[in-house]
mmCIF file of C-alpha atoms in Angstrom:
data_model
loop_
_atom_site.group_PDB
_atom_site.id
_atom_site.type_symbol
_atom_site.label_atom_id
_atom_site.label_comp_id
_atom_site.label_asym_id
_atom_site.label_seq_id
_atom_site.Cartn_x
_atom_site.Cartn_y
_atom_site.Cartn_z
ATOM 1 C CA ALA A 837 -21.163 -12.743 16.454
ATOM 2 C CA TYR A 838 -21.861 -17.061 17.031
ATOM 3 C CA ASP A 839 -23.578 -16.375 20.784
ATOM 4 C CA ASP A 840 -20.984 -19.425 21.988
ATOM 5 C CA ARG A 841 -20.664 -16.614 25.425
ATOM 6 C CA PRO A 842 -18.651 -19.155 27.357
ATOM 7 C CA LEU A 843 -15.849 -19.239 24.434
ATOM 8 C CA ALA A 844 -15.480 -16.302 24.286
ATOM 9 C CA ALA A 845 -15.576 -14.660 27.764
ATOM 10 C CA ARG A 846 -12.470 -17.864 27.982
ATOM 11 C CA LEU A 847 -10.691 -15.818 24.376
ATOM 12 C CA ARG A 848 -11.341 -12.008 25.912
ATOM 13 C CA SER A 849 -9.265 -13.802 28.995
ATOM 14 C CA GLU A 850 -6.412 -14.459 26.962
ATOM 15 C CA ALA A 851 -6.648 -12.077 25.992
ATOM 16 C CA ASP A 852 -6.354 -9.436 28.232
ATOM 17 C CA ARG A 853 -4.075 -11.747 29.774
ATOM 18 C CA LEU A 854 -1.474 -11.838 27.130
ATOM 19 C CA ALA A 855 -1.980 -8.584 26.871
ATOM 20 C CA GLY A 856 -0.705 -7.691 30.835
ATOM 21 C CA GLN A 857 2.577 -10.207 30.028
ATOM 22 C CA ILE A 858 3.629 -7.983 27.007
ATOM 23 C CA GLU A 859 3.215 -4.723 29.454
ATOM 24 C CA GLU A 860 5.501 -6.167 31.776
ATOM 25 C CA ARG A 861 7.545 -8.022 30.170
ATOM 26 C CA PHE A 862 8.491 -5.871 27.071
ATOM 27 C CA TRP A 863 7.472 -1.826 27.481
ATOM 28 C CA TRP A 864 11.186 -0.032 27.288
ATOM 29 C CA GLU A 865 10.887 3.195 29.647
ATOM 30 C CA GLU A 866 13.777 4.511 28.746
ATOM 31 C CA GLU A 867 12.771 4.286 25.113
ATOM 32 C CA GLY A 868 9.016 4.840 25.469
ATOM 33 C CA THR A 869 7.917 2.117 23.305
ATOM 34 C CA TYR A 870 7.829 -2.452 23.955
ATOM 35 C CA TYR A 871 11.490 -3.617 22.995
ATOM 36 C CA LEU A 872 11.643 -6.015 19.945
ATOM 37 C CA GLY A 873 11.540 -9.608 22.007
ATOM 38 C CA LEU A 874 12.989 -11.130 24.540
ATOM 39 C CA ASP A 875 16.152 -13.540 23.218
ATOM 40 C CA GLY A 876 16.914 -17.262 25.249
ATOM 41 C CA ASP A 877 18.421 -16.058 28.531
ATOM 42 C CA LYS A 878 14.706 -14.493 28.738
ATOM 43 C CA ARG A 879 16.556 -11.085 27.946
ATOM 44 C CA PRO A 880 14.854 -7.793 26.773
ATOM 45 C CA ILE A 881 15.946 -7.568 23.276
ATOM 46 C CA ASP A 882 17.005 -3.195 23.264
ATOM 47 C CA SER A 883 16.142 -2.376 19.576
ATOM 48 C CA VAL A 884 14.199 0.046 18.782
ATOM 49 C CA SER A 885 11.660 -0.679 15.643
ATOM 50 C CA SER A 886 8.410 -0.708 14.052
ATOM 51 C CA ASN A 887 7.249 -3.450 15.358
ATOM 52 C CA PRO A 888 5.138 -1.791 18.720
ATOM 53 C CA GLY A 889 2.779 -0.614 15.661
ATOM 54 C CA HIS A 890 1.601 -3.719 15.206
ATOM 55 C CA LEU A 891 0.625 -3.746 18.998
ATOM 56 C CA LEU A 892 -1.173 -0.398 18.720
ATOM 57 C CA TRP A 893 -3.146 -1.702 15.492
ATOM 58 C CA GLN A 894 -4.847 -5.071 18.556
ATOM 59 C CA ARG A 895 -5.096 -1.538 21.207
ATOM 60 C CA ALA A 896 -2.954 -3.867 23.108
ATOM 61 C CA VAL A 897 -1.203 -1.180 24.791
ATOM 62 C CA GLU A 898 -1.887 1.493 27.714
ATOM 63 C CA PRO A 899 -3.883 4.181 26.993
ATOM 64 C CA GLU A 900 -1.456 6.322 28.313
ATOM 65 C CA ARG A 901 1.777 4.729 27.163
ATOM 66 C CA ALA A 902 0.188 5.307 23.326
ATOM 67 C CA ALA A 903 2.153 8.438 22.585
ATOM 68 C CA LYS A 904 5.236 7.625 23.770
ATOM 69 C CA VAL A 905 5.050 5.034 20.833
ATOM 70 C CA VAL A 906 3.573 6.651 18.303
ATOM 71 C CA ARG A 907 6.636 9.651 18.829
ATOM 72 C CA ARG A 908 8.981 7.316 19.361
ATOM 73 C CA LEU A 909 7.977 5.676 15.480
ATOM 74 C CA MET A 910 7.107 9.236 13.810
ATOM 75 C CA ALA A 911 10.371 10.290 16.136
ATOM 76 C CA LYS A 912 13.491 11.611 13.226
ATOM 77 C CA ASP A 913 15.773 7.635 12.865
ATOM 78 C CA MET A 914 12.500 6.070 12.713
ATOM 79 C CA TRP A 915 10.479 8.646 10.411
ATOM 80 C CA SER A 916 12.156 8.746 6.969
ATOM 81 C CA GLY A 917 9.312 10.795 5.746
ATOM 82 C CA TRP A 918 8.499 8.059 2.770
ATOM 83 C CA GLY A 919 7.410 5.876 4.868
ATOM 84 C CA ILE A 920 8.467 3.962 8.788
ATOM 85 C CA ARG A 921 11.415 2.213 8.869
ATOM 86 C CA THR A 922 12.019 -1.011 10.163
ATOM 87 C CA LEU A 923 14.931 -0.469 12.500
ATOM 88 C CA SER A 924 15.792 2.420 13.602
ATOM 89 C CA GLY A 925 18.559 4.676 12.253
ATOM 90 C CA ASP A 926 20.497 5.206 15.019
ATOM 91 C CA HIS A 927 21.113 1.154 15.605
ATOM 92 C CA MET A 928 24.430 -0.657 14.975
ATOM 93 C CA ALA A 929 22.907 -2.562 12.547
ATOM 94 C CA TYR A 930 21.424 -0.546 10.240
ATOM 95 C CA ASP A 931 20.484 -0.448 7.001
ATOM 96 C CA PRO A 932 18.707 1.751 4.920
ATOM 97 C CA LEU A 933 19.113 -0.872 1.386
ATOM 98 C CA SER A 934 19.177 -3.638 3.756
ATOM 99 C CA TYR A 935 15.884 -6.211 3.682
ATOM 100 C CA GLN A 936 14.691 -5.534 7.544
ATOM 101 C CA ARG A 937 17.494 -3.897 9.198
ATOM 102 C CA GLY A 938 15.915 -0.586 8.416
ATOM 103 C CA SER A 939 14.430 -0.423 5.096
ATOM 104 C CA ALA A 940 10.537 0.989 5.044
ATOM 105 C CA TRP A 941 7.939 -1.544 4.258
ATOM 106 C CA PRO A 942 4.426 -0.119 2.698
ATOM 107 C CA HIS A 943 2.335 -3.075 4.641
ATOM 108 C CA ASP A 944 4.378 -1.902 7.909
ATOM 109 C CA ASN A 945 3.043 1.284 7.636
ATOM 110 C CA ALA A 946 -0.493 0.480 6.917
ATOM 111 C CA ILE A 947 -0.652 -0.981 9.993
ATOM 112 C CA ALA A 948 1.005 1.797 11.794
ATOM 113 C CA ALA A 949 -1.071 4.004 11.152
ATOM 114 C CA ALA A 950 -4.466 2.638 11.318
ATOM 115 C CA GLY A 951 -3.008 2.083 14.837
ATOM 116 C CA PHE A 952 -2.484 5.319 15.398
ATOM 117 C CA ARG A 953 -6.243 6.327 14.495
ATOM 118 C CA ALA A 954 -7.036 3.809 17.144
ATOM 119 C CA TYR A 955 -5.623 5.685 19.562
ATOM 120 C CA GLY A 956 -7.012 9.608 17.896
ATOM 121 C CA PHE A 957 -3.611 9.982 16.043
ATOM 122 C CA ASP A 958 -4.902 11.502 13.641
ATOM 123 C CA GLU A 959 -3.011 13.863 12.747
ATOM 124 C CA GLU A 960 -0.011 10.990 12.719
ATOM 125 C CA ALA A 961 -2.245 8.526 10.653
ATOM 126 C CA THR A 962 -2.812 10.384 7.907
ATOM 127 C CA THR A 963 1.732 11.435 8.005
ATOM 128 C CA VAL A 964 1.970 8.133 7.485
ATOM 129 C CA ALA A 965 -0.773 7.716 4.651
ATOM 130 C CA ALA A 966 0.861 10.908 2.592
ATOM 131 C CA GLY A 967 4.512 8.681 2.883
ATOM 132 C CA ILE A 968 3.383 5.452 1.622
ATOM 133 C CA PHE A 969 0.957 7.925 -1.131
ATOM 134 C CA ASP A 970 3.595 10.183 -2.082
ATOM 135 C CA ALA A 971 6.392 6.987 -2.764
ATOM 136 C CA THR A 972 3.649 5.459 -5.089
ATOM 137 C CA SER A 973 3.398 7.943 -6.725
ATOM 138 C CA ARG A 974 7.249 7.695 -8.005
ATOM 139 C CA PHE A 975 7.422 4.319 -9.060
ATOM 140 C CA ALA A 976 6.845 2.815 -12.553
ATOM 141 C CA SER A 977 2.838 2.195 -13.004
ATOM 142 C CA GLN A 978 1.917 3.343 -9.303
ATOM 143 C CA ARG A 979 2.704 -0.224 -8.306
ATOM 144 C CA LEU A 980 4.078 0.145 -4.833
ATOM 145 C CA PRO A 981 7.621 -3.095 -4.250
ATOM 146 C CA GLU A 982 7.191 -5.249 -1.696
ATOM 147 C CA LEU A 983 9.435 -2.671 0.554
ATOM 148 C CA PHE A 984 11.943 -0.118 -0.135
ATOM 149 C CA ALA A 985 15.228 1.398 0.513
ATOM 150 C CA GLY A 986 14.732 3.352 4.062
ATOM 151 C CA LEU A 987 16.863 6.340 3.392
ATOM 152 C CA THR A 988 16.503 9.786 4.182
ATOM 153 C CA ARG A 989 13.444 11.370 1.746
ATOM 154 C CA ASP A 990 15.307 14.710 0.125
ATOM 155 C CA ALA A 991 13.968 17.809 -1.619
ATOM 156 C CA GLY A 992 14.487 15.796 -4.682
ATOM 157 C CA GLY A 993 15.122 12.938 -3.653
ATOM 158 C CA PHE A 994 12.688 9.414 -4.857
ATOM 159 C CA PRO A 995 12.102 6.287 -2.267
ATOM 160 C CA VAL A 996 15.056 4.208 -3.473
ATOM 161 C CA GLN A 997 13.356 0.077 -4.562
ATOM 162 C CA TYR A 998 15.666 -1.714 -3.219
ATOM 163 C CA LEU A 999 16.540 -5.000 -5.587
ATOM 164 C CA GLY A 1000 15.168 -8.187 -5.931
ATOM 165 C CA ALA A 1001 11.406 -6.909 -4.628
ATOM 166 C CA ASN A 1002 8.498 -8.737 -5.455
ATOM 167 C CA VAL A 1003 6.893 -5.699 -7.971
ATOM 168 C CA PRO A 1004 3.498 -6.201 -7.646
ATOM 169 C CA GLN A 1005 3.648 -7.405 -3.897
ATOM 170 C CA ALA A 1006 0.401 -8.606 -2.137
ATOM 171 C CA TRP A 1007 1.091 -6.808 1.161
ATOM 172 C CA SER A 1008 1.659 -4.146 -1.073
ATOM 173 C CA SER A 1009 -1.295 -2.911 -3.336
ATOM 174 C CA GLY A 1010 -3.017 -4.256 -0.060
ATOM 175 C CA ALA A 1011 -1.438 -1.841 2.278
ATOM 176 C CA ILE A 1012 -3.377 1.112 -0.279
ATOM 177 C CA VAL A 1013 -6.901 -0.254 -0.121
ATOM 178 C CA HIS A 1014 -5.938 -0.829 4.177
ATOM 179 C CA LEU A 1015 -4.631 2.907 4.161
ATOM 180 C CA VAL A 1016 -7.606 4.435 2.312
ATOM 181 C CA ALA A 1017 -10.273 2.799 5.161
ATOM 182 C CA THR A 1018 -7.964 4.015 7.838
ATOM 183 C CA LEU A 1019 -8.314 7.863 6.323
ATOM 184 C CA LEU A 1020 -12.240 6.425 6.593
ATOM 185 C CA GLY A 1021 -12.910 5.308 9.544
ATOM 186 C CA LEU A 1022 -14.234 1.151 8.367
ATOM 187 C CA ASP A 1023 -16.907 0.124 10.189
ATOM 188 C CA ALA A 1024 -18.735 -2.558 8.275
ATOM 189 C CA ASP A 1025 -21.013 -4.814 10.594
ATOM 190 C CA ALA A 1026 -22.913 -7.285 7.859
ATOM 191 C CA ARG A 1027 -24.357 -8.586 10.458
ATOM 192 C CA ASP A 1028 -27.217 -5.321 11.730
ATOM 193 C CA GLY A 1029 -26.016 -4.543 8.641
ATOM 194 C CA ALA A 1030 -24.034 -1.435 8.469
ATOM 195 C CA LEU A 1031 -21.561 0.468 7.533
ATOM 196 C CA ARG A 1032 -20.081 3.428 9.677
ATOM 197 C CA LEU A 1033 -17.599 5.920 9.158
ATOM 198 C CA ARG A 1034 -15.481 7.857 10.978
ATOM 199 C CA PRO A 1035 -13.564 9.693 8.587
ATOM 200 C CA ALA A 1036 -10.265 12.098 9.253
ATOM 201 C CA LEU A 1037 -9.697 12.472 6.021
ATOM 202 C CA PRO A 1038 -6.689 15.817 5.682
ATOM 203 C CA ALA A 1039 -6.466 18.704 3.065
ATOM 204 C CA TRP A 1040 -5.082 17.556 0.602
ATOM 205 C CA MET A 1041 -7.977 14.607 0.228
ATOM 206 C CA SER A 1042 -10.644 16.204 0.370
ATOM 207 C CA GLU A 1043 -13.851 13.822 -1.415
ATOM 208 C CA VAL A 1044 -13.079 9.493 -1.708
ATOM 209 C CA THR A 1045 -15.407 7.694 -3.782
ATOM 210 C CA LEU A 1046 -15.435 3.944 -3.284
ATOM 211 C CA ARG A 1047 -17.970 2.140 -5.548
ATOM 212 C CA GLN A 1048 -18.558 -1.441 -5.009
ATOM 213 C CA LEU A 1049 -18.428 -1.769 -1.418
ATOM 214 C CA ARG A 1050 -19.847 -5.335 -0.891
ATOM 215 C CA VAL A 1051 -21.160 -5.621 2.959
ATOM 216 C CA GLY A 1052 -22.775 -9.571 3.539
ATOM 217 C CA ASP A 1053 -25.561 -9.268 0.500
ATOM 218 C CA ALA A 1054 -24.902 -5.496 -0.136
ATOM 219 C CA SER A 1055 -23.362 -3.213 -2.264
ATOM 220 C CA VAL A 1056 -23.082 0.500 -1.669
ATOM 221 C CA ASP A 1057 -21.669 3.580 -4.343
ATOM 222 C CA PHE A 1058 -20.435 6.091 -1.282
ATOM 223 C CA ARG A 1059 -18.834 9.384 -1.727
ATOM 224 C CA VAL A 1060 -17.756 10.530 1.733
ATOM 225 C CA THR A 1061 -16.234 14.631 1.459
ATOM 226 C CA ARG A 1062 -14.171 16.381 3.920
ATOM 227 C CA HIS A 1063 -16.035 19.941 4.703
ATOM 228 C CA PRO A 1064 -13.956 23.217 4.816
ATOM 229 C CA ASP A 1065 -14.133 23.328 9.083
ATOM 230 C CA GLY A 1066 -13.234 19.770 8.358
ATOM 231 C CA GLY A 1067 -16.390 18.280 9.498
ATOM 232 C CA HIS A 1068 -17.225 15.627 7.254
ATOM 233 C CA GLY A 1069 -20.557 14.181 5.019
ATOM 234 C CA VAL A 1070 -21.227 11.160 3.182
ATOM 235 C CA GLU A 1071 -23.845 10.667 0.218
ATOM 236 C CA VAL A 1072 -25.057 6.820 -0.993
ATOM 237 C CA LEU A 1073 -24.285 7.168 -4.814
ATOM 238 C CA ALA A 1074 -26.128 3.745 -5.382
ATOM 239 C CA GLY A 1075 -27.538 0.435 -4.778
ATOM 240 C CA GLY A 1076 -26.704 -0.021 -0.203
ATOM 241 C CA ASP A 1077 -30.977 -1.199 -0.277
ATOM 242 C CA GLY A 1078 -31.263 -2.640 3.524
ATOM 243 C CA LEU A 1079 -27.848 -1.602 4.551
ATOM 244 C CA LYS A 1080 -27.124 1.786 6.529
ATOM 245 C CA VAL A 1081 -24.756 4.033 6.084
ATOM 246 C CA GLN A 1082 -23.899 6.647 9.058
ATOM 247 C CA ILE A 1083 -20.718 8.660 10.463
ATOM 248 C CA VAL A 1084 -20.253 8.297 14.062
ATOM 249 C CA ASN A 1085 -18.131 10.044 16.217
#
């Protein structure tokens, strides 16, 4: 973007080296996911957590391993029905009412959903979005708390708030925006004057309208609609002068 090619090349090289180290030292073949970390003696910490969702988000996972990671994050011990837990329900330290040992964090889930879409797992991404949206609708004034309990969802249940959680909280508020952007596949390029969309709206979200979305100096109102055949259309409602708004594959 800044025409500094030597710096860009160095940063890409460093990123590739880091990604290679992650694959070499953190991949956990038996569980189909990545270790939580390394201990003081550089031994893997064999705890299944939500952290690998962040690797998917950053596209740091080898494509052939991505499907395994997605399946592991959506397995019964990790997926509560409201969201992905921070720690496996099968872990000896699991506590659904704890801060980071089995609770669900909205922003953590939004990051995982974006990671799912980055590797083409749109159905799983919409499942996570549905869980977080459903949880949101059950909190007072539809304000998502910082986190909520990782208790398993059932027909008569509700998301249990973590005592002392911040409400509202910037990360959680941003999670809703992040999920909507993920489902729309928003890719804004102010330098090129383009707003590219790669929507994956589920049947329960057939239409999304955004107003006053700024891309560089432009502001645009637009609506994305899901067609009965699963395709999508976009309509510019206002603004967008000099801005290319388009759906891409």
